[in-house]
Every structure is written in structure tokens, then in C-alpha cells.
Coordinates of N, CA and C and ligand atoms in Angstrom, one line a residue:
M1 N -5.1 4.9 -21.9 CA -5.0 4.4 -23.3 C -3.7 3.9 -23.5
P2 N -3.8 2.5 -24.2 CA -2.5 1.9 -24.5 C -1.8 2.4 -25.5
T3 N -0.5 2.6 -25.1 CA 0.4 3.2 -26.2 C 1.2 2.0 -26.8
R4 N 1.8 2.3 -27.9 CA 2.8 1.3 -28.6 C 4.2 1.7 -28.6
N5 N 5.1 0.9 -28.4 CA 6.4 1.1 -28.5 C 7.0 0.8 -29.9
R6 N 8.2 1.2 -30.1 CA 8.7 1.2 -31.6 C 8.6 0.2 -32.3
E7 N 8.4 -1.1 -31.8 CA 8.2 -2.3 -32.5 C 6.6 -2.3 -32.8
G8 N 5.8 -1.6 -32.1 CA 4.4 -1.5 -32.5 C 3.7 -2.5 -31.4
H9 N 4.5 -3.0 -30.4 CA 3.7 -3.8 -29.3 C 3.0 -2.8 -28.3
R10 N 1.9 -3.3 -28.2 CA 1.0 -2.6 -27.1 C 1.6 -2.5 -25.8
R11 N 1.8 -1.0 -25.2 CA 2.4 -1.1 -24.0 C 1.3 -0.3 -22.9
C12 N 1.2 -0.9 -21.7 CA 0.4 -0.2 -20.9 C 1.1 0.9 -20.1
S13 N 0.2 2.0 -20.0 CA 0.7 2.9 -19.3 C 0.2 2.9 -17.7
L14 N 1.2 2.9 -16.8 CA 0.9 2.4 -15.4 C 1.4 3.7 -14.8
A15 N 0.5 4.2 -13.8 CA 0.8 5.2 -12.9 C 0.7 4.8 -11.4
V16 N 1.7 5.1 -10.6 CA 1.6 5.1 -9.0 C 1.0 6.2 -8.4
F17 N 0.0 6.0 -7.6 CA -0.5 7.0 -6.9 C -0.3 6.6 -5.3
P18 N 1.0 7.3 -4.7 CA 1.3 7.0 -3.5 C 0.8 7.7 -2.5
G19 N 0.7 7.2 -1.3 CA 0.2 7.9 -0.1 C 0.0 7.0 1.1
S20 N -0.4 7.9 2.1 CA -0.6 7.2 3.5 C -2.0 6.5 3.6
F21 N -3.1 7.2 2.9 CA -4.5 6.4 2.8 C -4.9 6.3 4.1
D22 N -4.7 7.0 5.2 CA -5.3 6.7 6.5 C -6.1 7.6 7.1
P23 N -7.6 7.3 6.5 CA -7.9 6.3 5.4 C -8.2 7.1 4.1
I24 N -8.4 6.4 3.2 CA -8.7 7.1 1.9 C -9.9 7.7 1.8
T25 N -10.0 9.1 1.1 CA -11.2 9.7 1.1 C -11.8 9.9 -0.3
N26 N -12.6 10.7 -0.3 CA -13.3 10.9 -1.8 C -12.3 11.7 -2.5
G27 N -11.7 12.5 -1.9 CA -10.7 13.2 -2.6 C -9.7 12.6 -3.4
H28 N -9.2 11.4 -2.8 CA -8.3 10.3 -3.3 C -9.2 9.6 -4.6
L29 N -10.4 9.2 -4.2 CA -11.2 8.6 -5.3 C -11.2 9.6 -6.5
D30 N -11.4 10.8 -6.3 CA -11.4 11.7 -7.4 C -10.2 11.8 -8.3
I31 N -9.1 11.5 -7.5 CA -7.7 11.7 -8.3 C -7.5 10.4 -8.9
I32 N -8.1 9.3 -8.3 CA -7.8 7.9 -9.0 C -8.7 7.9 -10.1
G33 N -9.9 8.5 -10.2 CA -10.8 8.4 -11.4 C -10.1 9.2 -12.5
R34 N -9.5 10.5 -12.3 CA -9.0 11.3 -13.2 C -7.5 10.6 -13.5
G35 N -6.9 9.9 -12.8 CA -5.7 9.1 -13.2 C -6.1 7.9 -14.3
L36 N -7.3 7.4 -14.1 CA -7.6 6.2 -14.8 C -8.2 6.8 -16.2
S37 N -8.5 8.1 -16.2 CA -8.9 8.8 -17.6 C -7.6 9.0 -18.4
V38 N -6.5 8.9 -18.0 CA -5.2 9.2 -18.6 C -4.4 8.0 -18.7
F39 N -4.4 7.2 -17.7 CA -3.5 6.0 -17.8 C -4.5 4.8 -17.7
D40 N -3.6 3.6 -18.3 CA -4.3 2.3 -18.4 C -4.6 1.9 -16.9
E41 N -3.6 1.9 -16.1 CA -3.8 1.2 -14.7 C -3.1 2.4 -13.7
V42 N -3.7 2.2 -12.6 CA -3.3 3.0 -11.5 C -3.2 2.1 -10.2
T43 N -1.9 2.1 -9.8 CA -1.6 1.4 -8.6 C -1.5 2.4 -7.3
I44 N -2.5 2.0 -6.4 CA -2.6 2.8 -5.1 C -1.4 2.3 -4.4
A45 N -0.5 3.0 -4.1 CA 0.7 2.4 -3.3 C 0.6 3.1 -1.9
I46 N 0.4 2.2 -0.8 CA 0.5 2.7 0.6 C 1.7 2.5 1.2
L47 N 2.2 3.8 1.7 CA 3.6 3.6 2.3 C 3.6 3.0 3.5
V48 N 4.5 2.0 3.8 CA 4.6 1.3 5.1 C 5.6 2.1 5.9
N49 N 5.3 3.0 7.0 CA 6.2 3.7 7.7 C 6.1 3.4 9.2
P50 N 7.2 2.7 9.5 CA 6.9 2.2 10.9 C 7.1 3.3 12.0
E51 N 7.6 4.5 11.4 CA 7.6 5.8 12.4 C 6.4 6.3 12.8
K52 N 5.4 6.2 11.7 CA 4.0 6.8 11.8 C 3.3 5.9 12.8
H53 N 2.2 6.6 13.4 CA 1.2 5.8 14.1 C -0.1 5.8 13.5
P54 N -0.4 5.2 12.4 CA -1.6 5.4 11.7 C -2.7 4.7 12.6
L55 N -4.0 5.4 12.3 CA -5.3 4.8 12.8 C -5.5 3.3 12.2
F56 N -5.3 3.2 11.0 CA -5.8 1.7 10.3 C -4.3 1.2 10.0
T57 N -4.3 0.0 10.2 CA -3.1 -0.8 10.0 C -2.9 -0.8 8.4
V58 N -1.6 -1.1 7.9 CA -1.4 -1.4 6.5 C -2.5 -2.4 6.0
E59 N -2.7 -3.6 6.8 CA -3.5 -4.4 6.1 C -5.1 -4.0 6.1
E60 N -5.3 -3.2 6.8 CA -6.8 -2.5 7.0 C -6.8 -1.6 6.0
R61 N -6.0 -0.9 5.7 CA -5.9 0.1 4.5 C -6.0 -0.6 3.4
V62 N -5.2 -1.7 3.0 CA -5.4 -2.3 1.8 C -6.7 -2.9 1.6
A63 N -7.4 -3.5 2.8 CA -8.6 -4.2 2.6 C -9.8 -3.1 2.5
I64 N -9.6 -2.0 2.8 CA -10.6 -0.8 2.7 C -10.6 -0.6 1.3
I65 N -9.2 -0.2 0.6 CA -9.2 0.2 -0.6 C -9.8 -1.0 -1.6
R66 N -9.5 -2.1 -1.4 CA -9.8 -3.2 -2.1 C -11.5 -3.2 -2.1
E67 N -11.9 -3.0 -1.0 CA -13.4 -3.1 -1.0 C -14.2 -1.9 -1.7
T68 N -13.4 -0.7 -1.8 CA -13.7 0.4 -2.3 C -13.8 0.3 -4.0
F69 N -13.1 -0.5 -4.5 CA -12.8 -0.6 -6.0 C -13.2 -2.1 -6.2
P70 N -14.4 -2.8 -6.1 CA -14.7 -4.3 -6.4 C -14.8 -4.4 -8.0
G71 N -13.9 -5.5 -8.3 CA -14.1 -5.7 -9.7 C -13.4 -4.8 -10.6
E72 N -12.6 -3.6 -10.2 CA -12.0 -2.8 -11.0 C -10.6 -3.1 -11.4
D73 N -10.6 -4.0 -12.5 CA -9.2 -4.6 -12.7 C -8.0 -3.5 -13.1
R74 N -8.4 -2.2 -13.5 CA -7.6 -1.3 -13.8 C -6.9 -0.5 -12.5
V75 N -7.5 -0.9 -11.3 CA -6.8 -0.3 -10.1 C -6.3 -1.4 -9.2
R76 N -5.1 -1.2 -8.9 CA -4.3 -2.2 -8.1 C -3.9 -1.5 -6.8
V77 N -3.9 -2.2 -5.7 CA -3.4 -1.8 -4.5 C -2.4 -2.6 -4.0
D78 N -1.3 -1.9 -3.6 CA -0.2 -2.4 -3.0 C 0.6 -1.5 -1.8
T79 N 1.6 -2.2 -1.3 CA 2.2 -1.4 -0.2 C 3.8 -1.2 -0.7
F80 N 4.3 -0.4 0.0 CA 5.8 -0.2 -0.3 C 6.6 0.3 1.0
S81 N 7.9 0.2 0.9 CA 8.6 0.9 2.0 C 9.9 1.3 1.1
G82 N 10.8 2.3 1.8 CA 12.0 2.7 0.9 C 11.5 3.8 0.0
L83 N 12.2 3.9 -1.0 CA 12.2 5.2 -1.8 C 11.1 4.9 -2.9
L84 N 10.2 5.9 -3.0 CA 9.0 5.7 -3.8 C 9.5 5.6 -5.4
V85 N 10.6 6.3 -5.8 CA 10.8 6.0 -7.1 C 11.5 4.7 -7.4
D86 N 12.1 4.0 -6.3 CA 12.6 2.6 -6.5 C 11.4 1.8 -6.5
Y87 N 10.3 1.8 -5.8 CA 9.1 1.3 -6.1 C 8.5 1.3 -7.3
A88 N 8.6 2.5 -7.9 CA 7.9 2.8 -9.2 C 8.7 2.1 -10.3
E89 N 10.0 2.3 -10.2 CA 10.8 1.6 -11.2 C 10.4 0.1 -11.1
R90 N 10.6 -0.5 -9.9 CA 10.2 -2.1 -9.8 C 8.8 -2.6 -10.3
V91 N 8.1 -1.7 -10.2 CA 6.7 -2.3 -10.7 C 6.4 -1.5 -12.4
G92 N 7.4 -1.2 -12.7 CA 7.3 -0.6 -14.2 C 6.4 0.4 -14.5
A93 N 6.5 1.4 -13.5 CA 5.6 2.5 -13.6 C 6.4 3.8 -13.9
S94 N 6.0 4.6 -15.0 CA 7.0 5.6 -15.2 C 6.3 7.1 -14.9
V95 N 5.1 6.9 -14.1 CA 4.6 8.3 -13.6 C 4.2 8.0 -12.1
I96 N 4.5 9.2 -11.5 CA 3.8 9.1 -10.0 C 2.7 10.3 -10.2
V97 N 1.4 9.7 -9.7 CA 0.3 10.7 -9.7 C 0.2 11.4 -8.2
R98 N 0.1 12.6 -8.1 CA -0.1 13.2 -6.8 C -1.3 14.2 -7.0
G99 N -2.2 14.5 -6.0 CA -3.2 15.3 -6.0 C -2.6 16.6 -5.6
L100 N -3.0 17.7 -6.1 CA -2.8 19.2 -5.5 C -4.1 19.8 -5.2
R101 N -4.4 20.0 -3.8 CA -5.6 20.5 -3.4 C -5.8 22.1 -3.5
A102 N -4.4 22.5 -3.2 CA -4.6 24.0 -2.9 C -3.1 24.4 -3.1
I103 N -2.9 25.8 -3.1 CA -1.5 26.2 -3.2 C -0.6 25.8 -2.0
S104 N -1.1 25.8 -0.8 CA -0.5 25.2 0.4 C 0.1 23.9 0.2
D105 N -0.5 23.0 -0.6 CA 0.2 21.5 -1.0 C 1.4 21.8 -1.8
F106 N 1.4 22.9 -2.5 CA 2.4 23.0 -3.7 C 3.8 22.9 -3.3
E107 N 4.2 23.8 -2.2 CA 5.6 23.8 -1.7 C 6.3 22.3 -1.5
F108 N 5.4 21.5 -0.7 CA 5.9 20.3 -0.3 C 6.0 19.3 -1.6
E109 N 4.8 19.4 -2.3 CA 4.7 18.6 -3.5 C 5.8 18.9 -4.6
F110 N 6.4 20.1 -4.6 CA 7.2 20.6 -5.6 C 8.6 20.0 -5.2
Q111 N 8.8 20.1 -3.9 CA 9.9 19.6 -3.3 C 10.2 18.2 -3.7
M112 N 9.0 17.4 -3.3 CA 9.2 16.2 -3.5 C 9.3 15.7 -4.9
A113 N 8.6 16.2 -5.7 CA 8.9 15.9 -7.2 C 10.0 16.2 -7.6
L114 N 10.7 17.3 -7.2 CA 12.0 17.5 -7.8 C 13.1 16.6 -7.2
M115 N 12.9 16.2 -6.1 CA 14.0 15.2 -5.4 C 13.6 13.9 -5.9
N116 N 12.6 13.5 -6.2 CA 12.2 12.2 -6.9 C 12.8 12.1 -8.5
R117 N 12.6 13.5 -9.1 CA 13.4 13.5 -10.2 C 14.8 13.3 -10.2
R118 N 15.4 14.1 -9.3 CA 16.9 13.9 -9.0 C 17.4 12.5 -8.9
L119 N 16.3 11.7 -7.9 CA 16.8 10.3 -7.6 C 16.5 9.4 -9.0
N120 N 15.5 9.9 -9.7 CA 15.2 9.0 -10.8 C 14.5 9.7 -11.9
P121 N 15.4 10.2 -13.0 CA 14.9 11.0 -14.1 C 13.9 10.4 -14.8
R122 N 13.7 9.1 -14.8 CA 13.1 8.5 -15.8 C 11.6 8.6 -15.3
I123 N 11.3 8.8 -14.0 CA 9.8 8.8 -13.3 C 9.4 10.3 -13.3
E124 N 8.4 10.4 -14.0 CA 7.9 11.7 -14.1 C 6.5 11.9 -12.9
T125 N 6.5 13.0 -12.4 CA 5.3 13.2 -11.4 C 4.3 14.1 -12.2
V126 N 3.0 13.8 -12.1 CA 2.1 14.4 -12.8 C 1.0 14.6 -11.6
F127 N 0.7 16.1 -11.5 CA -0.1 16.6 -10.5 C -1.8 16.7 -11.1
M128 N -2.6 16.4 -10.2 CA -3.9 16.4 -10.7 C -4.5 17.2 -9.7
M129 N -5.7 17.9 -10.1 CA -6.5 18.9 -8.9 C -7.7 18.0 -8.9
P130 N -8.2 17.9 -7.7 CA -9.5 17.2 -7.5 C -10.7 18.1 -7.5
A131 N -11.9 17.8 -7.6 CA -13.1 18.9 -7.7 C -12.8 19.9 -6.6
E132 N -13.2 21.0 -6.7 CA -13.1 21.9 -5.7 C -13.7 21.8 -4.4
S133 N -14.7 21.0 -4.5 CA -15.5 20.5 -3.4 C -14.5 19.5 -2.4
Y134 N -13.5 19.0 -2.9 CA -12.6 18.5 -2.2 C -11.4 19.0 -1.6
S135 N -11.2 20.2 -2.0 CA -10.1 21.1 -1.8 C -9.7 21.2 -0.3
Y136 N -10.6 21.0 0.5 CA -10.3 21.2 2.1 C -10.2 19.8 2.8
L137 N -10.4 18.7 1.9 CA -10.7 17.4 2.5 C -9.2 16.8 2.7
S138 N -9.2 16.1 3.9 CA -7.9 15.5 4.2 C -8.1 14.3 5.1
S139 N -7.4 13.3 5.0 CA -7.6 12.2 6.1 C -7.5 12.5 7.5
R140 N -6.7 13.5 8.0 CA -6.5 14.0 9.2 C -7.8 14.5 9.6
L141 N -8.2 15.5 8.7 CA -9.6 16.0 9.1 C -10.7 15.2 9.4
V142 N -10.9 14.1 8.4 CA -12.0 13.1 8.5 C -11.8 12.5 9.8
K143 N -10.6 12.1 10.1 CA -10.6 11.2 11.5 C -10.9 12.4 12.7
E144 N -10.6 13.4 12.6 CA -11.0 14.4 13.6 C -12.2 14.5 13.9
V145 N -12.9 14.9 12.6 CA -14.3 15.4 12.5 C -15.2 14.1 13.0
F146 N -14.7 12.8 12.6 CA -15.6 11.7 12.9 C -15.6 11.7 14.6
Q147 N -14.2 11.6 15.0 CA -14.1 11.3 16.3 C -14.6 12.4 17.2
L148 N -15.1 13.7 16.8 CA -15.6 14.5 17.5 C -17.2 14.6 17.4
G149 N -17.7 13.5 16.5 CA -19.3 13.2 16.4 C -19.5 14.1 15.1
G150 N -18.8 14.6 14.1 CA -19.3 15.3 13.1 C -19.6 14.3 12.0
K151 N -20.3 14.6 11.0 CA -20.5 13.5 9.9 C -19.6 13.7 8.9
V152 N -19.2 12.6 8.3 CA -18.1 12.4 7.2 C -18.7 11.6 6.1
R153 N -20.2 11.5 6.0 CA -20.8 10.7 4.9 C -20.4 10.8 3.6
D154 N -20.4 12.2 3.3 CA -20.1 12.4 1.6 C -18.5 12.8 1.5
L155 N -17.7 12.6 2.7 CA -16.3 12.8 2.3 C -15.5 11.5 2.1
V156 N -16.2 10.3 2.6 CA -15.3 9.2 2.5 C -16.2 8.0 2.0
P157 N -15.6 7.0 1.3 CA -16.5 5.9 0.8 C -17.3 5.3 2.0
A158 N -18.4 4.6 1.8 CA -19.4 3.9 2.9 C -18.3 3.0 3.7
V159 N -17.4 2.4 3.1 CA -16.6 1.3 4.0 C -15.6 2.1 5.0
V160 N -15.2 3.3 4.7 CA -14.6 4.0 5.5 C -15.3 4.4 6.7
E161 N -16.5 4.8 6.3 CA -17.2 5.3 7.5 C -17.6 4.2 8.4
R162 N -17.9 3.1 7.9 CA -18.1 1.9 8.6 C -17.0 1.4 9.5
R163 N -15.8 1.5 8.9 CA -14.7 1.0 9.6 C -14.3 2.2 10.8
L164 N -14.6 3.4 10.4 CA -14.3 4.4 11.6 C -15.1 4.1 12.8
R165 N -16.3 3.7 12.5 CA -17.3 3.3 13.4 C -16.8 2.3 14.4
E166 N -16.3 1.2 13.6 CA -15.8 0.0 14.4 C -14.8 0.5 15.1
K167 N -13.7 1.2 14.5 CA -12.6 1.6 15.4 C -12.7 2.5 16.5
Y168 N -13.7 3.2 16.4 CA -13.9 4.3 17.5 C -15.1 4.0 18.2
G169 N -16.0 2.8 17.9 CA -17.1 2.7 18.5 C -18.0 3.7 18.1
S170 N -19.3 3.7 18.7 CA -20.4 4.8 18.2 C -19.9 6.0 18.9
V171 N -19.6 7.0 18.1 CA -19.1 8.3 18.7 C -20.3 9.1 19.3
P172 N -19.9 9.6 20.5 CA -21.0 10.2 21.2 C -20.9 11.7 20.5
P173 N -22.2 12.3 20.5 CA -22.1 13.7 20.1 C -21.2 14.6 21.0
A174 N -20.7 15.5 20.1 CA -19.6 16.3 20.6 C -20.0 17.3 21.5
S175 N -20.5 16.9 22.8 CA -20.8 18.1 23.6 C -19.6 17.9 24.6
P176 N -19.3 19.1 25.3 CA -18.2 19.2 26.1 C -18.7 18.6 27.5
P177 N -17.7 18.3 28.3 CA -18.0 17.6 29.6 C -18.7 18.8 30.4
P178 N -19.6 18.2 31.4 CA -20.4 19.3 32.3 C -19.1 19.9 33.1
R179 N -19.3 21.2 33.5 CA -18.2 22.0 34.2 C -18.9 21.9 35.6
R180 N -17.9 21.4 36.4 CA -17.7 21.2 38.0 C -17.8 22.7 38.5
R181 N -18.7 22.8 39.4 CA -18.9 23.9 40.1 C -18.5 23.7 41.7
G182 N -18.2 24.7 42.5 CA -17.9 24.4 43.8 C -16.4 24.1 44.1
R183 N -16.1 23.3 45.1 CA -14.6 23.2 45.4 C -14.5 21.6 45.4
G184 N -15.4 20.8 44.9 CA -15.0 19.4 44.7 C -13.7 19.2 43.9
R185 N -13.1 18.1 44.1 CA -12.0 17.8 43.4 C -12.2 17.4 42.1
V186 N -11.6 17.9 41.1 CA -11.7 17.4 39.7 C -10.8 16.3 39.7
R187 N -11.1 15.0 39.0 CA -10.4 14.0 38.8 C -10.1 13.7 37.4
Ligands
PNS201 O1 -0.5 10.7 1.8 P1 1.1 11.2 2.0 O2 1.3 11.0 3.5 O3 1.1 12.8 1.7 O4 2.1 10.5 1.2 C1 3.5 10.8 1.2 C2 4.3 10.0 0.3 C3 4.0 8.5 0.8 C4 4.0 10.1 -1.1 C5 5.8 10.2 0.7 O5 6.0 10.3 2.0 C6 6.9 9.3 0.1 O6 6.9 9.1 -1.2 N1 7.6 8.5 0.9 C7 8.5 7.5 0.5 C8 9.8 7.7 0.9 C9 10.6 8.6 -0.2 O7 10.6 8.2 -1.6 N2 11.0 9.7 0.0 C10 11.8 10.7 -0.8 C11 10.6 11.4 -1.6 S1 11.1 12.9 -1.9

């Protein structure tokens, strides 16, 4: 919803939704949808972290997210490195949106929100809860389940499922290797 400043000029509310998005899940989409119901624009900001070894490169994650939101001009995709609050300030966002799935998320998120507030009190963190059906969903679990032959269809956008297939090849059913009997050497 556009707000107006003291002079009556229209001002857009911009929220940054930061994360690794390796890959984006339906839980993230849920939070983005909720963000759009409160803010004019949501910028999905992918952290570029050279110390992490993601499955998808930053470029792949940008492309995946762009493909997930075709023609949605209120959703932007960007990358950042360094401090999140500095990035938010730079792009003119006054809000950081984070999803809270369960109490277990709370401690880390609370710590991060307070540190970000200390670093830049002008940027507010807003927590949003995804639908309960996504409360167990994480990018890490999606990758693990897919790699082991499990279905991820209702957990990620179709483009992610396709990209996972391209990355891992067609995943064999998750059956354990045959057990060797006798005294033959195991290699
Ligand atoms: O999806 P993730 O991995 O939970 O996202 C974590 C993220 C990117 C939000 C967080 O690591 C972050 O903001 N990193 C940027 C560096 C920074 O600002 N650190 C201080 C935050 S207290």
C-alpha cells in the first residue's frame, strides 16, 4: 500500500527478504506473498557468501527466482554481500522480512534482528509466519529428500524441481546398496 510523506508525495514501501535461497521453496513463496500483502515491493536479496558451498550458483538462484515470478513487477531479485542492513539502506528499504517457521527459528532470528537493529536502528525486522503446512520445510531438507529419491513436488516451484533434476541427474530410487556376503573384498 503506497504511503505518503509529509509533503503528500506518494512513497513506496519496500521490504527486503534476504536469504540463501538454495533453492527457493514454497515456504519462501508463502512469505513473499504475505510480504506483498503488506508492502508495495519485496526485493528477494540473495546473500553472496564465498565461504558457503551452495548447490546452485548465485546466477542460477537469480534465474530460478526470476522464472518463479514472471511478470510480477512488485517482486525484484537481487544479490548482496556484506552487511544486510547496509544493503537495505542502499536500496531504500526500511524493512527486513524474515519467516518464522517454528520456535526453533526464534533464537537465531531474534539475535539477528537485534544485531541488525543495533547496526542500523532505522531498519525494522518484521517476522511473518508461513502456513503451518510449511513449518517443517527448508531448502536443506528439500535437497536431501530429492537426492535420496523422495518427492519434492508440492514443496518447491516446478522450476526448482526441474533444476534439481538437471543438477543431480535422474535420481535413482533410494534403495540401499546390496549387502555383500562371504569374504570378498569390499571396494
Ligand atoms: O536463508 P538464510 O541462510 O537463513 O539467510 C541468512 C541471512 C542471509 C539473512 C544472514 O546470514 C545475513 O543477513 N547475512 C548477511 C551478513 C550480515 O548482515 N550479518 C549480520 C547479521 S546479524
